[in-house]
Amino acid sequence: MNKKNNNNVNTLRVTGEATMKSITKLMLVCAAAGLVVPALPLAAQDTPPAVTVNGDIKAEKSVPGPDGKPAVQLVEPESFLPGDRLLFGQNYTNSSAEVVTNFSITNPLPEAVRLAPDADPALEVSVDGGKTWGRLAALSITAADGTSRPATHADVTHVRWVLATIAPGASGRVSFPVIIR
């Protein structure tokens, strides 16, 4: 986990060592399939951070609901096939006695997944490895020949949230859906 403080913006880049069981399973399954998956956060800091962030991955499973209609249940991922849906989530907690402002959580997308088409259109995303940011509808991809096209969900390389304020002791969760390629 890399934490920066530039221009009064606290940033957490999701790149540290993964230790949670579900993240490890995803990495093992993707590794077995020959897919490269970057690690998610959780590495220790020299000094305790004001905000801690813990990531997880859940698989969406269709189960019969109480009324007999299909319902979606989030479960620990066991195995994946192309087209399967996962939910990448980040739980955050401000364990300090101070209000934290402009806290950013940046989540790279492994190459093995793409942002799901039903993801929140207000998500701040990057399609160039985190160099530029915006809503997907406002971004474009420039080809080697100089032509450009609108960016699609499959082009997203990173998702980011900027939390305006996190009160002392406050907790929350951010998440986004992906589909296995």
Short mmCIF file of C-alpha atoms in Angstrom, two decimals:
data_model
loop_
_atom_site.label_atom_id
_atom_site.label_comp_id
_atom_site.label_asym_id
_atom_site.label_seq_id
_atom_site.Cartn_x
_atom_site.Cartn_y
_atom_site.Cartn_z
CA MET A 1 0.00 0.00 0.00
CA ASN A 2 1.51 3.30 -1.02
CA LYS A 3 0.23 6.41 0.71
CA LYS A 4 0.95 9.89 -0.65
CA ASN A 5 -0.01 13.35 0.50
CA ASN A 6 0.32 15.81 -2.38
CA ASN A 7 -1.47 19.15 -2.55
CA ASN A 8 -3.60 18.28 0.47
CA VAL A 9 -4.88 15.08 -1.16
CA ASN A 10 -4.44 11.83 0.74
CA THR A 11 -4.00 8.96 -1.70
CA LEU A 12 -4.06 5.23 -1.22
CA ARG A 13 -2.92 3.30 -4.26
CA VAL A 14 -4.06 -0.28 -4.16
CA THR A 15 -0.82 -2.12 -4.91
CA GLY A 16 0.39 -3.83 -1.73
CA GLU A 17 0.65 -7.48 -0.67
CA ALA A 18 -2.62 -9.40 -0.59
CA THR A 19 -3.29 -11.46 2.50
CA MET A 20 -7.00 -12.18 2.44
CA LYS A 21 -8.22 -15.63 1.57
CA SER A 22 -10.52 -14.51 -1.26
CA ILE A 23 -7.88 -12.37 -2.91
CA THR A 24 -5.38 -15.20 -2.67
CA LYS A 25 -7.89 -17.55 -4.30
CA LEU A 26 -8.41 -15.13 -7.19
CA MET A 27 -4.69 -14.81 -7.68
CA LEU A 28 -4.16 -18.59 -7.55
CA VAL A 29 -6.98 -19.27 -9.98
CA CYS A 30 -5.78 -16.55 -12.34
CA ALA A 31 -2.18 -17.77 -12.05
CA ALA A 32 -3.31 -21.31 -12.84
CA ALA A 33 -5.08 -19.96 -15.89
CA GLY A 34 -1.94 -18.06 -16.95
CA LEU A 35 -3.45 -14.66 -16.10
CA VAL A 36 -1.51 -11.85 -14.41
CA VAL A 37 -3.22 -10.25 -11.40
CA PRO A 38 -1.64 -7.37 -9.49
CA ALA A 39 -1.80 -7.64 -5.71
CA LEU A 40 -4.35 -5.64 -3.77
CA PRO A 41 -3.67 -3.53 -0.65
CA LEU A 42 -2.85 -4.54 2.88
CA ALA A 43 0.89 -4.01 3.34
CA ALA A 44 1.98 -2.57 6.70
CA GLN A 45 3.07 1.05 7.08
CA ASP A 46 5.95 2.31 9.26
CA THR A 47 3.50 4.57 11.08
CA PRO A 48 -0.15 3.72 11.57
CA PRO A 49 -2.19 5.34 8.77
CA ALA A 50 -5.12 7.56 9.69
CA VAL A 51 -7.28 5.58 7.28
CA THR A 52 -6.99 1.84 6.85
CA VAL A 53 -8.28 0.13 3.73
CA ASN A 54 -8.96 -3.59 3.33
CA GLY A 55 -9.93 -5.06 -0.01
CA ASP A 56 -11.97 -8.11 -0.83
CA ILE A 57 -13.37 -9.93 -3.82
CA LYS A 58 -16.75 -11.63 -3.93
CA ALA A 59 -18.32 -13.75 -6.64
CA GLU A 60 -21.93 -13.21 -7.67
CA LYS A 61 -23.94 -16.41 -7.48
CA SER A 62 -27.54 -16.77 -8.64
CA VAL A 63 -29.69 -18.56 -6.05
CA PRO A 64 -33.45 -19.01 -5.70
CA GLY A 65 -34.95 -16.18 -3.67
CA PRO A 66 -37.69 -16.58 -1.06
CA ASP A 67 -40.29 -15.93 -3.75
CA GLY A 68 -38.72 -18.51 -6.08
CA LYS A 69 -37.28 -15.85 -8.39
CA PRO A 70 -33.50 -15.75 -8.92
CA ALA A 71 -31.58 -13.62 -6.43
CA VAL A 72 -27.90 -12.65 -6.38
CA GLN A 73 -25.79 -13.77 -3.45
CA LEU A 74 -22.20 -12.65 -2.84
CA VAL A 75 -19.95 -15.60 -1.98
CA GLU A 76 -16.27 -16.38 -1.57
CA PRO A 77 -14.85 -17.03 -5.04
CA GLU A 78 -13.85 -20.65 -5.70
CA SER A 79 -13.23 -20.86 -9.43
CA PHE A 80 -13.86 -18.60 -12.40
CA LEU A 81 -14.89 -18.89 -16.00
CA PRO A 82 -14.96 -16.19 -18.66
CA GLY A 83 -18.13 -14.19 -18.21
CA ASP A 84 -18.36 -14.72 -14.42
CA ARG A 85 -19.10 -11.61 -12.36
CA LEU A 86 -17.06 -10.52 -9.36
CA LEU A 87 -17.40 -7.58 -6.99
CA PHE A 88 -14.14 -5.84 -6.01
CA GLY A 89 -14.61 -3.94 -2.74
CA GLN A 90 -12.64 -1.73 -0.38
CA ASN A 91 -13.66 -1.17 3.26
CA TYR A 92 -12.12 1.93 4.84
CA THR A 93 -11.97 3.21 8.43
CA ASN A 94 -10.63 6.46 9.82
CA SER A 95 -9.04 5.33 13.07
CA SER A 96 -7.62 8.76 13.89
CA ALA A 97 -9.09 11.57 15.99
CA GLU A 98 -8.90 13.92 12.99
CA VAL A 99 -11.15 14.47 9.98
CA VAL A 100 -9.42 13.17 6.84
CA THR A 101 -10.12 15.14 3.67
CA ASN A 102 -9.74 14.35 -0.02
CA PHE A 103 -8.81 10.73 0.58
CA SER A 104 -8.31 8.80 -2.64
CA ILE A 105 -8.56 5.04 -3.14
CA THR A 106 -7.17 3.82 -6.46
CA ASN A 107 -7.84 0.26 -7.62
CA PRO A 108 -6.03 -1.14 -10.69
CA LEU A 109 -7.98 -3.72 -12.68
CA PRO A 110 -6.17 -6.98 -13.33
CA GLU A 111 -5.88 -7.80 -17.04
CA ALA A 112 -8.01 -10.88 -16.37
CA VAL A 113 -11.11 -8.74 -15.80
CA ARG A 114 -12.99 -5.86 -17.37
CA LEU A 115 -15.29 -3.33 -15.76
CA ALA A 116 -18.88 -4.61 -15.93
CA PRO A 117 -21.19 -2.66 -18.28
CA ASP A 118 -23.62 -1.97 -15.42
CA ALA A 119 -20.95 -0.30 -13.24
CA ASP A 120 -21.88 3.11 -11.87
CA PRO A 121 -21.44 5.58 -14.77
CA ALA A 122 -20.27 8.19 -12.23
CA LEU A 123 -17.18 6.12 -11.33
CA GLU A 124 -13.92 7.95 -11.89
CA VAL A 125 -11.83 5.71 -14.14
CA SER A 126 -8.62 5.69 -16.14
CA VAL A 127 -8.04 4.00 -19.50
CA ASP A 128 -4.32 4.80 -19.69
CA GLY A 129 -2.81 3.16 -16.63
CA GLY A 130 -3.79 5.90 -14.18
CA LYS A 131 -2.30 8.86 -16.04
CA THR A 132 -5.64 10.61 -16.71
CA TRP A 133 -9.03 10.28 -15.02
CA GLY A 134 -12.69 10.94 -15.76
CA ARG A 135 -16.05 9.37 -16.27
CA LEU A 136 -15.94 6.61 -18.86
CA ALA A 137 -18.35 8.45 -21.17
CA ALA A 138 -15.89 11.38 -21.38
CA LEU A 139 -12.76 9.34 -22.14
CA SER A 140 -11.35 8.18 -25.46
CA ILE A 141 -8.67 5.85 -26.76
CA THR A 142 -6.15 7.08 -29.34
CA ALA A 143 -4.83 4.47 -31.75
CA ALA A 144 -1.26 4.39 -33.07
CA ASP A 145 -2.45 5.98 -36.33
CA GLY A 146 -3.83 9.00 -34.42
CA THR A 147 -7.51 8.13 -34.75
CA SER A 148 -9.59 8.02 -31.61
CA ARG A 149 -12.68 6.20 -30.43
CA PRO A 150 -14.81 6.39 -27.31
CA ALA A 151 -13.41 4.35 -24.41
CA THR A 152 -15.35 1.24 -23.40
CA HIS A 153 -15.65 -0.76 -20.18
CA ALA A 154 -13.02 -3.17 -21.52
CA ASP A 155 -10.50 -0.28 -21.77
CA VAL A 156 -10.63 0.66 -18.06
CA THR A 157 -7.30 0.10 -16.29
CA HIS A 158 -8.06 1.75 -12.91
CA VAL A 159 -11.00 2.86 -10.78
CA ARG A 160 -10.66 5.68 -8.23
CA TRP A 161 -12.78 7.23 -5.51
CA VAL A 162 -11.97 10.56 -3.87
CA LEU A 163 -13.71 10.79 -0.50
CA ALA A 164 -14.25 14.46 0.40
CA THR A 165 -14.22 13.84 4.16
CA ILE A 166 -13.98 10.88 6.49
CA ALA A 167 -14.95 11.73 10.08
CA PRO A 168 -12.99 10.31 13.02
CA GLY A 169 -14.10 6.72 13.61
CA ALA A 170 -16.15 6.66 10.39
CA SER A 171 -16.15 3.62 8.12
CA GLY A 172 -17.45 2.96 4.65
CA ARG A 173 -17.23 0.76 1.59
CA VAL A 174 -16.67 1.36 -2.09
CA SER A 175 -17.01 -1.34 -4.72
CA PHE A 176 -17.35 -2.03 -8.42
CA PRO A 177 -18.40 -5.02 -10.53
CA VAL A 178 -16.10 -6.76 -13.00
CA ILE A 179 -16.43 -9.60 -15.47
CA ILE A 180 -13.79 -12.28 -16.06
CA ARG A 181 -12.43 -11.95 -19.62
#
